[in-house]
Coordinates of C-alpha atoms in Angstrom, one line a residue:
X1 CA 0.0 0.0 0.0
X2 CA 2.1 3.2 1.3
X3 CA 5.5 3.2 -0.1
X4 CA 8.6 4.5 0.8
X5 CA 10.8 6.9 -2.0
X6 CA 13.1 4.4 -4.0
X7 CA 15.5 7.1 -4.4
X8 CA 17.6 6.7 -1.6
X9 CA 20.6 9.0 0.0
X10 CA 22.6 7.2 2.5
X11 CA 23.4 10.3 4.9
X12 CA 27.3 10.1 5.9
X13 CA 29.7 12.2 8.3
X14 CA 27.5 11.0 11.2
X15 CA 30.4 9.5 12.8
X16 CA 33.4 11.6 11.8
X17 CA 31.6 14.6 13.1
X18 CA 30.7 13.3 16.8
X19 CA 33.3 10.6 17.4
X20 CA 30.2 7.5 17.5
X21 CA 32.3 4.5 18.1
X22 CA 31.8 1.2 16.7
X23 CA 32.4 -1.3 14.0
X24 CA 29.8 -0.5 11.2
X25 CA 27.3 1.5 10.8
X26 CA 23.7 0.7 10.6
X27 CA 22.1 2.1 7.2
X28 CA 18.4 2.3 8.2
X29 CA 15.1 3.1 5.7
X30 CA 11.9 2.9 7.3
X31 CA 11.2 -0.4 6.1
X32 CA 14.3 -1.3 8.6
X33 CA 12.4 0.1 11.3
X34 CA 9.8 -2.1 10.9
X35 CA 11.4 -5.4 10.6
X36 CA 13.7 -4.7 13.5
X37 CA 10.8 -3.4 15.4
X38 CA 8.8 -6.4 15.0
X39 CA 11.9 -8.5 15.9
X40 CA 13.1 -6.9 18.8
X41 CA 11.3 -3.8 20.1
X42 CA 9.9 -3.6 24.0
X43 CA 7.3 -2.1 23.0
X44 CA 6.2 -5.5 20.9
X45 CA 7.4 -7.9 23.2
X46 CA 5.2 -6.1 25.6
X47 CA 2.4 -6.4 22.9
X48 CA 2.8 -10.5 22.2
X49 CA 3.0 -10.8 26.4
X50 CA 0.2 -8.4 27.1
X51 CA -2.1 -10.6 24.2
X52 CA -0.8 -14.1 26.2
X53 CA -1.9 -12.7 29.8
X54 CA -5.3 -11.6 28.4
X55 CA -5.8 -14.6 26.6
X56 CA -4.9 -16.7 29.7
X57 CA -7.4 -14.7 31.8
X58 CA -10.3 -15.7 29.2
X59 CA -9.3 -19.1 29.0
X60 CA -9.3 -20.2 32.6
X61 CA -13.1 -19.3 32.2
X62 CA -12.5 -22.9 30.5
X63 CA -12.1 -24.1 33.8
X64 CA -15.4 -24.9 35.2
X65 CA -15.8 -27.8 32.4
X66 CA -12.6 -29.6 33.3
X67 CA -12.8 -33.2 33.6
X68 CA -12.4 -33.2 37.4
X69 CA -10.6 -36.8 39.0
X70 CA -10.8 -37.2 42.4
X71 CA -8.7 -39.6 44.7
X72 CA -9.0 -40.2 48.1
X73 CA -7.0 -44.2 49.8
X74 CA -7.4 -43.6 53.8
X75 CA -6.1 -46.2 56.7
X76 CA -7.7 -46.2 60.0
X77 CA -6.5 -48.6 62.3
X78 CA -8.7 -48.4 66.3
X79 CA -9.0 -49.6 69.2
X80 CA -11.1 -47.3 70.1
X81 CA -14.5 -48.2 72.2
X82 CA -18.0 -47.0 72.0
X83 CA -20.3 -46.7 75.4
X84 CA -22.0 -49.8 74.6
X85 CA -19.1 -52.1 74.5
X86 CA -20.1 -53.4 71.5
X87 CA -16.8 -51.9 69.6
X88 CA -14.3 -54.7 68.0
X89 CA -11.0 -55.1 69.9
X90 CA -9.1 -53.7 66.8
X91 CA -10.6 -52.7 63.3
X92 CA -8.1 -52.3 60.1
X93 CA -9.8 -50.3 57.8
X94 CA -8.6 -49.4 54.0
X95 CA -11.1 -46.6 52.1
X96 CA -10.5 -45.8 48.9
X97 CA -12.8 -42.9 47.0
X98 CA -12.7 -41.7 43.4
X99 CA -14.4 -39.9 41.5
X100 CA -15.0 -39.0 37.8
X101 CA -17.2 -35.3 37.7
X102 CA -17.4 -33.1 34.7
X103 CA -19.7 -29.8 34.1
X104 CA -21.4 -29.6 31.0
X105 CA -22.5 -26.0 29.1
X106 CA -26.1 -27.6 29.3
X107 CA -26.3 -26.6 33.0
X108 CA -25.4 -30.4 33.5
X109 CA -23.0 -32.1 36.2
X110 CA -22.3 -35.7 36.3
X111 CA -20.2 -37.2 38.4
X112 CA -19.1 -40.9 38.5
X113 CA -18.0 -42.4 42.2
X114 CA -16.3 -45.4 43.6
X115 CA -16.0 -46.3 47.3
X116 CA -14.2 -49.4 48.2
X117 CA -14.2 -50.1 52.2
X118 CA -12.1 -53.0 53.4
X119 CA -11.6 -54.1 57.1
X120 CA -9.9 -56.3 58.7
X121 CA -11.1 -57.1 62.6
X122 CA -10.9 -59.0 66.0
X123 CA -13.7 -59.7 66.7
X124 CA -15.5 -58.8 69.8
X125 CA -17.9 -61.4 71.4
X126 CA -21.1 -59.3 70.4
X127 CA -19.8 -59.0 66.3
X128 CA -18.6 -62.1 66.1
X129 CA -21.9 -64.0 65.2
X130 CA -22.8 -61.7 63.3
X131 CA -19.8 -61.3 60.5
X132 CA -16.8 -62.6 59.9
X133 CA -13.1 -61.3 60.8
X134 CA -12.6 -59.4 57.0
X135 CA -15.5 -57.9 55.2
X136 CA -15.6 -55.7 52.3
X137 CA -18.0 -53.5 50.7
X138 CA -17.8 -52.2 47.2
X139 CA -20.0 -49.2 45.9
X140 CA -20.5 -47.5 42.2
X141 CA -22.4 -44.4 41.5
X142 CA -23.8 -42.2 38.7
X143 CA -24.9 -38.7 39.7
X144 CA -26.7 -36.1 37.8
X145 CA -27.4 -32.5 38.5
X146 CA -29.2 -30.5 36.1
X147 CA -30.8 -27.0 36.4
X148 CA -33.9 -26.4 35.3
X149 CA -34.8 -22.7 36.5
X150 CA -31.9 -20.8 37.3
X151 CA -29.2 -21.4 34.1
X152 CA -32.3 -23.4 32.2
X153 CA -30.8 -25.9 30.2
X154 CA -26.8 -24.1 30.6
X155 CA -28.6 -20.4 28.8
X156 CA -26.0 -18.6 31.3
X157 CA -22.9 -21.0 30.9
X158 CA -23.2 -20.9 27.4
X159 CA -23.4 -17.2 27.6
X160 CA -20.3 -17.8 29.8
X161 CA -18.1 -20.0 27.3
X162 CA -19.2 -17.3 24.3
X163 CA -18.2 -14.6 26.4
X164 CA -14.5 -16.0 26.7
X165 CA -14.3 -17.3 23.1
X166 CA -14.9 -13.2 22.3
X167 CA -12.5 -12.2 25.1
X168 CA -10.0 -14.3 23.2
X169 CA -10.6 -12.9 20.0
X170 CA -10.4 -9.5 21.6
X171 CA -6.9 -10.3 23.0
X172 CA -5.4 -11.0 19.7
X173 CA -7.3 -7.9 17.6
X174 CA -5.5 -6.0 20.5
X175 CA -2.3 -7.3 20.2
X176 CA -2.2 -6.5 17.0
X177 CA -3.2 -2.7 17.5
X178 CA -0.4 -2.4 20.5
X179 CA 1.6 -4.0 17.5
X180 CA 0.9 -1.1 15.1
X181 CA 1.0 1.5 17.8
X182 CA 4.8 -0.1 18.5
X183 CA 5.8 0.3 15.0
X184 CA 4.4 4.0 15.0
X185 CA 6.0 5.0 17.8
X186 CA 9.4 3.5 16.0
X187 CA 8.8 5.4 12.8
X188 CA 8.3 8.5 14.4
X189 CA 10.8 8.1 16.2
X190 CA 13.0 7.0 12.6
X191 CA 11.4 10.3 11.2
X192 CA 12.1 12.3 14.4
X193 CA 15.7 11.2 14.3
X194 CA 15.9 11.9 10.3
X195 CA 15.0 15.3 11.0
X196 CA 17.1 15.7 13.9
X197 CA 20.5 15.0 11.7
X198 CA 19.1 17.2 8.9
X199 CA 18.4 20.1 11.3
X200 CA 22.4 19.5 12.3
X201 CA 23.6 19.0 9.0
X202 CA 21.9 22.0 7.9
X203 CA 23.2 24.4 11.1
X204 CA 26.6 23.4 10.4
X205 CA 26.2 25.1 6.9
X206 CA 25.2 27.8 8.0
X207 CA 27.8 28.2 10.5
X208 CA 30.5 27.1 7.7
X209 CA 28.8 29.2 5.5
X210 CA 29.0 32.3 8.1
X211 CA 32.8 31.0 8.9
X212 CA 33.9 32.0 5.2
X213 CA 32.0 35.3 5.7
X214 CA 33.4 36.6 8.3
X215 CA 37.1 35.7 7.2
X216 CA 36.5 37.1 3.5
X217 CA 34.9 40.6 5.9
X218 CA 38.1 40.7 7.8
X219 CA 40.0 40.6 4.8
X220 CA 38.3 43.3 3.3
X221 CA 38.5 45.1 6.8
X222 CA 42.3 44.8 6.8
X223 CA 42.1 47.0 3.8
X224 CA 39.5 49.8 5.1
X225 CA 37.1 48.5 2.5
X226 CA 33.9 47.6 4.6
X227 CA 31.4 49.2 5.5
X228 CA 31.0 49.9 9.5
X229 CA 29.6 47.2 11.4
X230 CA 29.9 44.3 8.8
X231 CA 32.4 42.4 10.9
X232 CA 30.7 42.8 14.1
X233 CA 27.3 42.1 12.3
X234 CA 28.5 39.3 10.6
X235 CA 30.8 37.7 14.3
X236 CA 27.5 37.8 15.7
X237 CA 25.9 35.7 13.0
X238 CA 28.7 33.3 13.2
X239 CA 28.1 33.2 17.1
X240 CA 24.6 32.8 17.1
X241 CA 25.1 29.6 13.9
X242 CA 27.7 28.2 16.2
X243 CA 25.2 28.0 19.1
X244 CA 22.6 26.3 17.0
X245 CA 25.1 23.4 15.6
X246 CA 25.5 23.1 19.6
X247 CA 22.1 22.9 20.4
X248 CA 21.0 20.8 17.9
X249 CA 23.8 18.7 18.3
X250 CA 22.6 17.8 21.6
X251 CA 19.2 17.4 19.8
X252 CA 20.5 14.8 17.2
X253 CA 21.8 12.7 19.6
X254 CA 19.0 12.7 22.1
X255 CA 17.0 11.6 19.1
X256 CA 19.7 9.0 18.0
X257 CA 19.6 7.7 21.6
X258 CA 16.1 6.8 21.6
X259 CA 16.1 5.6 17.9
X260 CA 18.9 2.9 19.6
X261 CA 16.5 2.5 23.0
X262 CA 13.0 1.8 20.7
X263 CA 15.0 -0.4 18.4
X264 CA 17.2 -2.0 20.9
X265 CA 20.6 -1.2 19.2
X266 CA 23.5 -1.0 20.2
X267 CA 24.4 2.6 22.3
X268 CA 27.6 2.8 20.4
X269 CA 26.3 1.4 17.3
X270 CA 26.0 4.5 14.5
X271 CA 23.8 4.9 12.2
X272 CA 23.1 6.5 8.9
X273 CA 19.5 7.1 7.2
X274 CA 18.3 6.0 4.0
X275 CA 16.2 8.8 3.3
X276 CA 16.1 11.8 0.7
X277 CA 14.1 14.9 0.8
X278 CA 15.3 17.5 -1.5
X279 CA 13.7 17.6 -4.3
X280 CA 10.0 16.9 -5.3
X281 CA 10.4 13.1 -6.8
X282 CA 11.8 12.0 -2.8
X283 CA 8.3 12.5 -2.1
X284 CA 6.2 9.7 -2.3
X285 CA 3.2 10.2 -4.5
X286 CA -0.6 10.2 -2.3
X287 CA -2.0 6.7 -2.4
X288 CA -5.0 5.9 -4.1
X289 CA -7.4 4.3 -1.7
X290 CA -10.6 2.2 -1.9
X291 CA -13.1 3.1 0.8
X292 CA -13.0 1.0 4.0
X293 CA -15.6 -0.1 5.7
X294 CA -15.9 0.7 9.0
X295 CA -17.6 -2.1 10.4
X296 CA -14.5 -4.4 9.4
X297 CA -12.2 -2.4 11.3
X298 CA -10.5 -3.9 14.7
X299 CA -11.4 -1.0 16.9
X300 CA -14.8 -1.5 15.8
X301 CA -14.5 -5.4 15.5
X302 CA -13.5 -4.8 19.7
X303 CA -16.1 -2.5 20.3
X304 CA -19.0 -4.9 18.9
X305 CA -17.5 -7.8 20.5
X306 CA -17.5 -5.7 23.8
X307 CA -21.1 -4.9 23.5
X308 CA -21.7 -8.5 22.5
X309 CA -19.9 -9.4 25.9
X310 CA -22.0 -7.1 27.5
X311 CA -25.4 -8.3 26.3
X312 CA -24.0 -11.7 27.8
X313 CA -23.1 -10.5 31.2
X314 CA -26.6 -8.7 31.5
X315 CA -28.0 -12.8 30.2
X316 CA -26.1 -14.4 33.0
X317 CA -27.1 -11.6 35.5
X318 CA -30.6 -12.3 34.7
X319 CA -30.3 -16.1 34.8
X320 CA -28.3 -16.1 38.1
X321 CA -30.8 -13.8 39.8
X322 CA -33.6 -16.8 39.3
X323 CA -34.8 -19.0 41.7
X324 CA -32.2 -22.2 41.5
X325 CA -34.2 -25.0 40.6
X326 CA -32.3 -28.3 40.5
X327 CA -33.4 -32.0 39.1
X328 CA -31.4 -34.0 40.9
X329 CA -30.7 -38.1 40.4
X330 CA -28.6 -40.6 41.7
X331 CA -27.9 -44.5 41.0
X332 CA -26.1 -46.8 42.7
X333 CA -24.9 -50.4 42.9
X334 CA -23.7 -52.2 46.4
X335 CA -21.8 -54.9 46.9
X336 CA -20.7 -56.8 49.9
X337 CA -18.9 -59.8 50.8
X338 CA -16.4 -61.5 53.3
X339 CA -14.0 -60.8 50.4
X340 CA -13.1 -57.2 48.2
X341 CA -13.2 -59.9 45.2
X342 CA -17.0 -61.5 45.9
X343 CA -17.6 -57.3 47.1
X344 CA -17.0 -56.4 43.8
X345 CA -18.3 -59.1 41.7
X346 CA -21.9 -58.2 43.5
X347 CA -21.4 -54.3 42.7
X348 CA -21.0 -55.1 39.5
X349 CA -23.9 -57.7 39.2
X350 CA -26.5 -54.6 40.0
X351 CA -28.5 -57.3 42.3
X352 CA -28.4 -54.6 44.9
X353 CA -29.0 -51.1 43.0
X354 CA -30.5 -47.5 44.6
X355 CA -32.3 -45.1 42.5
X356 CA -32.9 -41.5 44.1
X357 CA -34.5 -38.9 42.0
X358 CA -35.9 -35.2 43.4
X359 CA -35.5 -31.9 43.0
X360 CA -33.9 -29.0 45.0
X361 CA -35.0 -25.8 45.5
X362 CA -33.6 -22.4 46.5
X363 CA -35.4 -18.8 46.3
X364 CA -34.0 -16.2 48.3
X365 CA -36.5 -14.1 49.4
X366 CA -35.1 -10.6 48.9
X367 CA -31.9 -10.7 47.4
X368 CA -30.0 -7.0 47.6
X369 CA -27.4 -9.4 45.7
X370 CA -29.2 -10.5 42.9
X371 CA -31.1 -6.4 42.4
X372 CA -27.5 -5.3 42.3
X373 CA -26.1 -7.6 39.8
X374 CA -29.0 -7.5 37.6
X375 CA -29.0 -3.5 37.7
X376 CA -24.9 -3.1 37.4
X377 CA -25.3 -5.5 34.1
X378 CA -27.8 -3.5 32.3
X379 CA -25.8 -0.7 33.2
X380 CA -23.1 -1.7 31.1
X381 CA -25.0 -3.0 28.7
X382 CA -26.1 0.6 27.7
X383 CA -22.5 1.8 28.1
X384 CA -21.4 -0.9 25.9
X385 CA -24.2 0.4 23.2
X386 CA -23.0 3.9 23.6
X387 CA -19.2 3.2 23.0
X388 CA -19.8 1.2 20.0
X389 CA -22.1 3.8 18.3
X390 CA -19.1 6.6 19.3
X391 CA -16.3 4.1 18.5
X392 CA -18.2 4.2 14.7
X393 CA -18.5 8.5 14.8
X394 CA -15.0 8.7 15.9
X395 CA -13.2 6.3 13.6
X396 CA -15.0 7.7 10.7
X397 CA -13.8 11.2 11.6
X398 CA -10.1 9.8 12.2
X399 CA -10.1 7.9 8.8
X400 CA -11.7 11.3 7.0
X401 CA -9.1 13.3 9.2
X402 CA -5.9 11.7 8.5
X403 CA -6.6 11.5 5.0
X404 CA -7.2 15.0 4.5
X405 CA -3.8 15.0 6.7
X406 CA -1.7 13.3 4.9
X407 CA -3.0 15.3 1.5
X408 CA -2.1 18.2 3.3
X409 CA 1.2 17.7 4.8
X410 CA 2.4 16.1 1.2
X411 CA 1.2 19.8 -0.4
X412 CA 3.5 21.7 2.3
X413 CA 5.9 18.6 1.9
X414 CA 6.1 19.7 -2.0
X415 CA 5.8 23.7 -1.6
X416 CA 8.7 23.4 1.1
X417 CA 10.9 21.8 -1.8
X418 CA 9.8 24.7 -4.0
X419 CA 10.6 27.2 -1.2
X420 CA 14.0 26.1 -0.8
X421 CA 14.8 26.1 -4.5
X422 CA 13.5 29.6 -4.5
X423 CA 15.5 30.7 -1.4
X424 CA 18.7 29.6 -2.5
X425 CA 18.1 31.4 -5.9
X426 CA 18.1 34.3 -3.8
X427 CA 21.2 33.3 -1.9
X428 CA 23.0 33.2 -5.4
X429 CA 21.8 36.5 -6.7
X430 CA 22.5 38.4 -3.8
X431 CA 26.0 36.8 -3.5
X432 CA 26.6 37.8 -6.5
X433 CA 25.5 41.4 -6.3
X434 CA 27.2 41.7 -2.8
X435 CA 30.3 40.9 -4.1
X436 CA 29.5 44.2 -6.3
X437 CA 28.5 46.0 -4.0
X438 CA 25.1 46.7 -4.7
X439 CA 23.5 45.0 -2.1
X440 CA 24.2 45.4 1.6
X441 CA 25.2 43.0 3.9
X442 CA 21.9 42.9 6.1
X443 CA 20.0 41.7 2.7
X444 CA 22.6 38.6 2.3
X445 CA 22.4 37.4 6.0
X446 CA 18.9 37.5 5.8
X447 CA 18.6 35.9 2.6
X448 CA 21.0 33.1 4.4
X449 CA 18.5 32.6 7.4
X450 CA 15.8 32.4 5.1
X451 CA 17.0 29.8 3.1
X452 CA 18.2 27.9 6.5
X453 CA 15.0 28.4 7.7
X454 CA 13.6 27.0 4.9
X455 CA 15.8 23.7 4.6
X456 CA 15.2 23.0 8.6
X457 CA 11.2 23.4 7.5
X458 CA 12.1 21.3 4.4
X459 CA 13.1 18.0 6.6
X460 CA 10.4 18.3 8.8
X461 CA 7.5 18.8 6.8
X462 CA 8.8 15.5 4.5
X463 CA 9.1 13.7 8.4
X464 CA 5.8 14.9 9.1
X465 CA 4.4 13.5 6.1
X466 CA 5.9 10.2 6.1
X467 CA 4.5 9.6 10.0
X468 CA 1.0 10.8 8.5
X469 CA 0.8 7.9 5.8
X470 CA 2.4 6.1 8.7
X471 CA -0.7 6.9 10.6
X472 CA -3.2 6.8 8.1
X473 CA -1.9 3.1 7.2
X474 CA -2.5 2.5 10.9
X475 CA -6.3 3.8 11.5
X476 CA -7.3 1.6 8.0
X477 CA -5.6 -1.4 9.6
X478 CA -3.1 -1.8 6.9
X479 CA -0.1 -0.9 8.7
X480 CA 0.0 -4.0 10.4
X481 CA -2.3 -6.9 9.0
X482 CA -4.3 -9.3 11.2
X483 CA -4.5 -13.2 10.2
X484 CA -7.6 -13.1 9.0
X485 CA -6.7 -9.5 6.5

């Protein structure tokens, strides 16, 4: 879609000029920024974790239908008595309980159980007609719980397990826009730095520029032939250029700091730009757009998908404010023998079964809790409405916006070329007629700021128009693509 200028300078003297050490240096287009940004940036890395712990959060709402086993071996060995002296001298008792339970989004539980009881005894004079010394008792259930009021037939969990599955696919849509925003922030921060160097590159012209002024002056002065005040006028010039190379010195490599920081290079490593912006072919023609629709968008993808996430909260609100109506139902099969291996064989035979079937019932009689709940959700479902319809208003303004920014800034891009061309036309022709005589020094020096000015505006407007494609790729989502795109 946007494209960079093929004509490419390689900006040089970066590293004479301010003593950067190190091996090589790094030739960087914008195009650079982005892969490197994607590979290494903190700000992505923070993007990919943020996406993982949001996911996470949604997917432990997985939880409550885990397949649940259960497993519980015991050993009681007593000599304990009872008041009735009835109590076995000793008792060696083994228990072992498992259990099988899983939760179903059809407001089911089922739950499979095993209890295994086997005892070894001496026994007392009152048990011992009555069993013998070992005795063991096997027993196998199936249990069911399913709601028939509150959560009818799993309407809330359902809502519940939808409401993740959106959550998740709202993680990843945002990771992807902290992604864009990352590799934003690191070509602004590529165009910043651009402009930065220009803005030094161009002051120390001036200040060379002013050098050879003042010594061809001083010259002339030697031989009476200025005019009053030329040498001081022009010493100051050269005094006040020499303070802006400082200052924007400083400047340059404040920027070229946090280029290395956001790009996680090396603090010594230098680096040149691939970039050109003097003459009107650097500048990269407008793109020619289809319309996007809105509704495809991820910020408005995340904003439905709230709402969407609202209108489910408000469902379970409303189905967890309901009287809890349960049917509830239970069989079982019993075994017991002398031995765990005749126990077993009758539990398994179903000669001795137990049915149960009822229903439970719970209504609270006035709930604060459930009015609360119920009120909060609807709440946010009409907040949830609201931001999606101003989500729509305000992305269709931003997408109108930075298009009409972008056209903009490439016009002031294009008459800033033009200026300088002009301005240093100007520079010629009053060198030239200074050098006659027939213009005074105060015209040239201000022809010379002008056309400094005019370079220094140059860089920035062509900076300030590559972040606005920059942006304008990032409101249409095409800056960086989802899997789905």
């Amino acid at each position: 879609m946007f494209k960079y200028a093929k004509h490419v300078f390689v900006l040089t003297g970066v590293v004479q000029c301010f003593g950067i050490s190190g091996a090589y240096a790094v030739a960087l287009s914008p195009q650079d920024v982005v892969d490197l940004a994607l590979k290494q940036a903190p700000a992505v890395q923070q993007a990919e974790l943020t996406a993982q712990v949001e996911e996470g959060a949604a997917e432990k709402s997985f939880g409550a239908y885990d397949l649940i086993w259960k497993l519980n071996p015991t050993y009681t060995y007593s000599e304990a008595q009872n008041l009735t002296g009835t109590s076995n001298p000793v008792d060696k008792t083994l228990s072992v309980d498992t259990s099988l339970a899983k939760a179903f989004s059809t407001g089911t539980m089922l739950a499979l159980e095993f209890n295994r009881i086997s005892q070894e005894s001496e026994l007392s004079t009152f048990t011992s007609n009555l069993r013998r010394p070992t005795a063991a008792s096997d027993v196998l259930a199936l249990s069911i719980r399913q709601a028939l009021w509150r959560n009818i037939l799993g309407v809330g969990d359902r809502a519940s397990v939808s409401r993740a599955d959106a959550t998740i696919e709202i993680a990843r849509m945002n990771r992807q826009e902290l992604l864009e925003a990352a590799i934003l922030d690191s070509l602004s921060v590529y165009w910043n730095a651009y402009v930065a160097e220009t803005q030094l590159r161009e002051n120390s012209a001036a200040r060379q520029k002013y050098e050879e002024l003042v010594k061809a002056v001083r010259r002339k002065a030697g031989f009476n032939l200025s005019s009053p005040g030329e040498l001081p006028r022009l010493e100051a010039e050269f005094e006040a250029a020499d303070s802006r190379v400082k200052l924007s010195s400083k400047d340059f490599l404040a920027a070229l700091d946090k280029l290395r920081t956001n790009l996680q290079l090396g603090k010594d490593e230098a680096i040149t730009f691939k970039a050109s912006a003097t003459e009107a072919k650097d500048i990269p023609d407008f793109p020619k757009l289809k319309t996007v629709d809105i509704e495809s968008l991820r910020p408005m993808v995340i904003a439905k998908l709230n709402m969407e996430n609202a209108e489910r909260d408000r469902t379970i609100a409303m189905q967890s404010a309901r009287p809890k109506l349960d049917l509830v139902g239970r069989v079982a099969s019993t075994g017991v023998d002398s031995q765990s291996d005749g126990a077993f064989s009758k539990m398994t035979s179903g000669t001795s079964p137990t049915y149960v079937v009822g229903v439970e019932l719970e209504v609270p009689l006035d709930s604060s809790l459930f009015r609360g709940t119920r009120a909060e959700a609807s709440a946010r479902y009409r907040i949830a409405e609201i931001d999606y319809k101003l989500a729509k208003d305000k992305l269709r303004d931003s997408l109108a916006d930075a298009e009409r920014g972008a056209q903009a800034l490439r016009e002031n891009a294009l008459s800033s070329i033009e200026i300088v061309a002009k301005r240093a036309r100007v520079v010629r022709e009053f060198e030239a007629s200074y050098r006659q005589g027939r213009t005074p020094l105060v015209e040239l020096i201000r022809a010379f700021n002008e056309l400094f000015d005019a370079q220094l505006n140059r860089a920035r407007s062509v900076g300030n128009y590559m972040i606005a494609l920059n942006q304008w790729a990032a409101i249409r989502d095409e800056l960086v693509k989802g899997e789905k795109q």
